[in-house]
Amino acid sequence: MKIIRTNSQNSEFNRLVQSLNLDLAKRDGKTHPLSQFNDISNLNYVVLALKNDKAIGCGAISEYNYNTMEIKRMYVSPEARGQRVGENILFELEKWSKELGYSRCVLFMGSKQPEAGKLYQRNSYNAIEKYGKLKDIPDSLCLAKDL
């Protein structure tokens, strides 16, 4: 597996995000309120996981505040799950955040994503109070980790 850094203009990232959106629509319903917070048009920090030169997973970070990056659009293709692809993507996003001078990562996710919850728990993310526009969305979970 190879991990590369790119941005949201990458066509493979956009393809994986379409798959992610379909997966979330099945889990959460097509009109789930979390979907409004998933704009990818201007993400400068995107990571792709490649296997045999095919993109099998992705993730991104964007600035949340002066010391915190928000992890966004984490996804691993179904055929690549269970192989620690998500963990490698998460590690690279955390590393990149530190390189950029940030000391914390936050994220939000829907409660119907148990695989993601296990990934974040295994990697020392802890539940935090819901932040920003997510405060009123009942089945969203917010997590954070100090880097």
GROMACS .gro file of C-alpha atoms in nm:
model
  147
    1MET     CA    1   0.000   0.000   0.000
    2LYS     CA    2   0.116   0.350  -0.084
    3ILE     CA    3  -0.008   0.673   0.079
    4ILE     CA    4   0.001   0.995  -0.123
    5ARG     CA    5  -0.086   1.355  -0.045
    6THR     CA    6  -0.300   1.556  -0.285
    7ASN     CA    7  -0.598   1.796  -0.279
    8SER     CA    8  -0.971   1.786  -0.350
    9GLN     CA    9  -0.919   1.841  -0.723
   10ASN     CA   10  -0.790   1.482  -0.748
   11SER     CA   11  -1.035   1.274  -0.956
   12GLU     CA   12  -0.971   0.956  -0.755
   13PHE     CA   13  -1.055   1.141  -0.432
   14ASN     CA   14  -1.378   1.262  -0.591
   15ARG     CA   15  -1.463   0.908  -0.703
   16LEU     CA   16  -1.409   0.773  -0.351
   17VAL     CA   17  -1.617   1.054  -0.199
   18GLN     CA   18  -1.905   0.958  -0.430
   19SER     CA   19  -1.881   0.602  -0.295
   20LEU     CA   20  -1.868   0.738   0.059
   21ASN     CA   21  -2.180   0.946   0.000
   22LEU     CA   22  -2.367   0.642  -0.133
   23ASP     CA   23  -2.258   0.439   0.169
   24LEU     CA   24  -2.371   0.709   0.411
   25ALA     CA   25  -2.704   0.748   0.230
   26LYS     CA   26  -2.770   0.375   0.283
   27ARG     CA   27  -2.677   0.396   0.651
   28ASP     CA   28  -2.826   0.731   0.745
   29GLY     CA   29  -3.087   0.813   0.482
   30LYS     CA   30  -3.044   1.035   0.178
   31THR     CA   31  -3.147   1.354   0.352
   32HIS     CA   32  -2.942   1.309   0.668
   33PRO     CA   33  -2.854   1.653   0.808
   34LEU     CA   34  -2.482   1.570   0.839
   35SER     CA   35  -2.453   1.571   0.461
   36GLN     CA   36  -2.468   1.952   0.451
   37PHE     CA   37  -2.129   1.968   0.626
   38ASN     CA   38  -1.945   1.755   0.372
   39ASP     CA   39  -1.836   2.009   0.109
   40ILE     CA   40  -1.507   1.905  -0.051
   41SER     CA   41  -1.460   2.181  -0.307
   42ASN     CA   42  -1.163   2.350  -0.137
   43LEU     CA   43  -0.974   2.088   0.059
   44ASN     CA   44  -0.600   2.146   0.031
   45TYR     CA   45  -0.493   1.847   0.242
   46VAL     CA   46  -0.617   1.516   0.103
   47VAL     CA   47  -0.464   1.171   0.150
   48LEU     CA   48  -0.520   0.873  -0.079
   49ALA     CA   49  -0.431   0.511  -0.010
   50LEU     CA   50  -0.328   0.323  -0.324
   51LYS     CA   51  -0.297  -0.048  -0.378
   52ASN     CA   52  -0.157  -0.159  -0.714
   53ASP     CA   53  -0.198   0.205  -0.825
   54LYS     CA   54  -0.573   0.198  -0.751
   55ALA     CA   55  -0.719   0.438  -0.493
   56ILE     CA   56  -0.878   0.229  -0.216
   57GLY     CA   57  -0.921   0.487   0.059
   58CYS     CA   58  -0.916   0.855   0.136
   59GLY     CA   59  -0.930   1.119   0.404
   60ALA     CA   60  -0.876   1.492   0.439
   61ILE     CA   61  -0.806   1.764   0.693
   62SER     CA   62  -0.903   2.129   0.706
   63GLU     CA   63  -0.836   2.398   0.961
   64TYR     CA   64  -1.095   2.413   1.239
   65ASN     CA   65  -0.920   2.676   1.451
   66TYR     CA   66  -0.570   2.808   1.527
   67ASN     CA   67  -0.446   2.479   1.680
   68THR     CA   68  -0.695   2.222   1.549
   69MET     CA   69  -0.748   2.040   1.221
   70GLU     CA   70  -1.077   1.870   1.140
   71ILE     CA   71  -1.064   1.526   0.983
   72LYS     CA   72  -1.306   1.490   0.695
   73ARG     CA   73  -1.421   1.241   0.432
   74MET     CA   74  -1.255   0.927   0.567
   75TYR     CA   75  -1.347   0.627   0.353
   76VAL     CA   76  -1.212   0.284   0.266
   77SER     CA   77  -1.352   0.079  -0.023
   78PRO     CA   78  -1.541  -0.231   0.096
   79GLU     CA   79  -1.291  -0.469  -0.067
   80ALA     CA   80  -1.003  -0.310   0.126
   81ARG     CA   81  -1.161  -0.300   0.471
   82GLY     CA   82  -1.004  -0.495   0.754
   83GLN     CA   83  -0.651  -0.432   0.623
   84ARG     CA   84  -0.569  -0.123   0.837
   85VAL     CA   85  -0.606   0.109   0.537
   86GLY     CA   86  -0.807   0.356   0.745
   87GLU     CA   87  -0.544   0.351   1.016
   88ASN     CA   88  -0.270   0.434   0.764
   89ILE     CA   89  -0.477   0.721   0.624
   90LEU     CA   90  -0.552   0.851   0.974
   91PHE     CA   91  -0.184   0.831   1.072
   92GLU     CA   92  -0.084   1.032   0.764
   93LEU     CA   93  -0.350   1.297   0.834
   94GLU     CA   94  -0.229   1.332   1.193
   95LYS     CA   95   0.134   1.353   1.075
   96TRP     CA   96   0.044   1.620   0.820
   97SER     CA   97  -0.148   1.816   1.085
   98LYS     CA   98   0.159   1.816   1.311
   99GLU     CA   99   0.384   1.923   1.021
  100LEU     CA  100   0.151   2.219   0.962
  101GLY     CA  101   0.182   2.321   1.328
  102TYR     CA  102  -0.149   2.192   1.468
  103SER     CA  103  -0.170   2.008   1.798
  104ARG     CA  104  -0.520   1.859   1.789
  105CYS     CA  105  -0.760   1.685   1.552
  106VAL     CA  106  -1.139   1.682   1.578
  107LEU     CA  107  -1.402   1.506   1.370
  108PHE     CA  108  -1.769   1.429   1.354
  109MET     CA  109  -1.940   1.117   1.235
  110GLY     CA  110  -2.282   0.958   1.232
  111SER     CA  111  -2.370   0.704   1.497
  112LYS     CA  112  -2.441   0.437   1.232
  113GLN     CA  113  -2.074   0.394   1.142
  114PRO     CA  114  -1.946   0.136   1.392
  115GLU     CA  115  -1.634   0.055   1.188
  116ALA     CA  116  -1.527   0.419   1.196
  117GLY     CA  117  -1.601   0.440   1.567
  118LYS     CA  118  -1.373   0.141   1.634
  119LEU     CA  119  -1.096   0.292   1.420
  120TYR     CA  120  -1.101   0.619   1.610
  121GLN     CA  121  -1.128   0.452   1.951
  122ARG     CA  122  -0.833   0.223   1.869
  123ASN     CA  123  -0.633   0.534   1.780
  124SER     CA  124  -0.698   0.730   2.101
  125TYR     CA  125  -0.985   0.955   1.988
  126ASN     CA  126  -1.223   1.046   2.268
  127ALA     CA  127  -1.579   1.174   2.266
  128ILE     CA  128  -1.613   1.549   2.305
  129GLU     CA  129  -1.906   1.785   2.331
  130LYS     CA  130  -2.074   1.839   1.995
  131TYR     CA  131  -1.935   2.146   1.830
  132GLY     CA  132  -2.052   2.419   1.597
  133LYS     CA  133  -2.344   2.343   1.372
  134LEU     CA  134  -2.352   1.980   1.492
  135LYS     CA  135  -2.489   2.055   1.838
  136ASP     CA  136  -2.848   1.993   1.735
  137ILE     CA  137  -2.801   1.679   1.526
  138PRO     CA  138  -2.906   1.392   1.754
  139ASP     CA  139  -2.713   1.101   1.600
  140SER     CA  140  -2.384   1.278   1.536
  141LEU     CA  141  -2.076   1.199   1.742
  142CYS     CA  142  -1.780   1.432   1.788
  143LEU     CA  143  -1.434   1.305   1.873
  144ALA     CA  144  -1.091   1.459   1.935
  145LYS     CA  145  -0.729   1.367   1.988
  146ASP     CA  146  -0.436   1.571   2.109
  147LEU     CA  147  -0.141   1.506   1.878
   0.00000   0.00000   0.00000
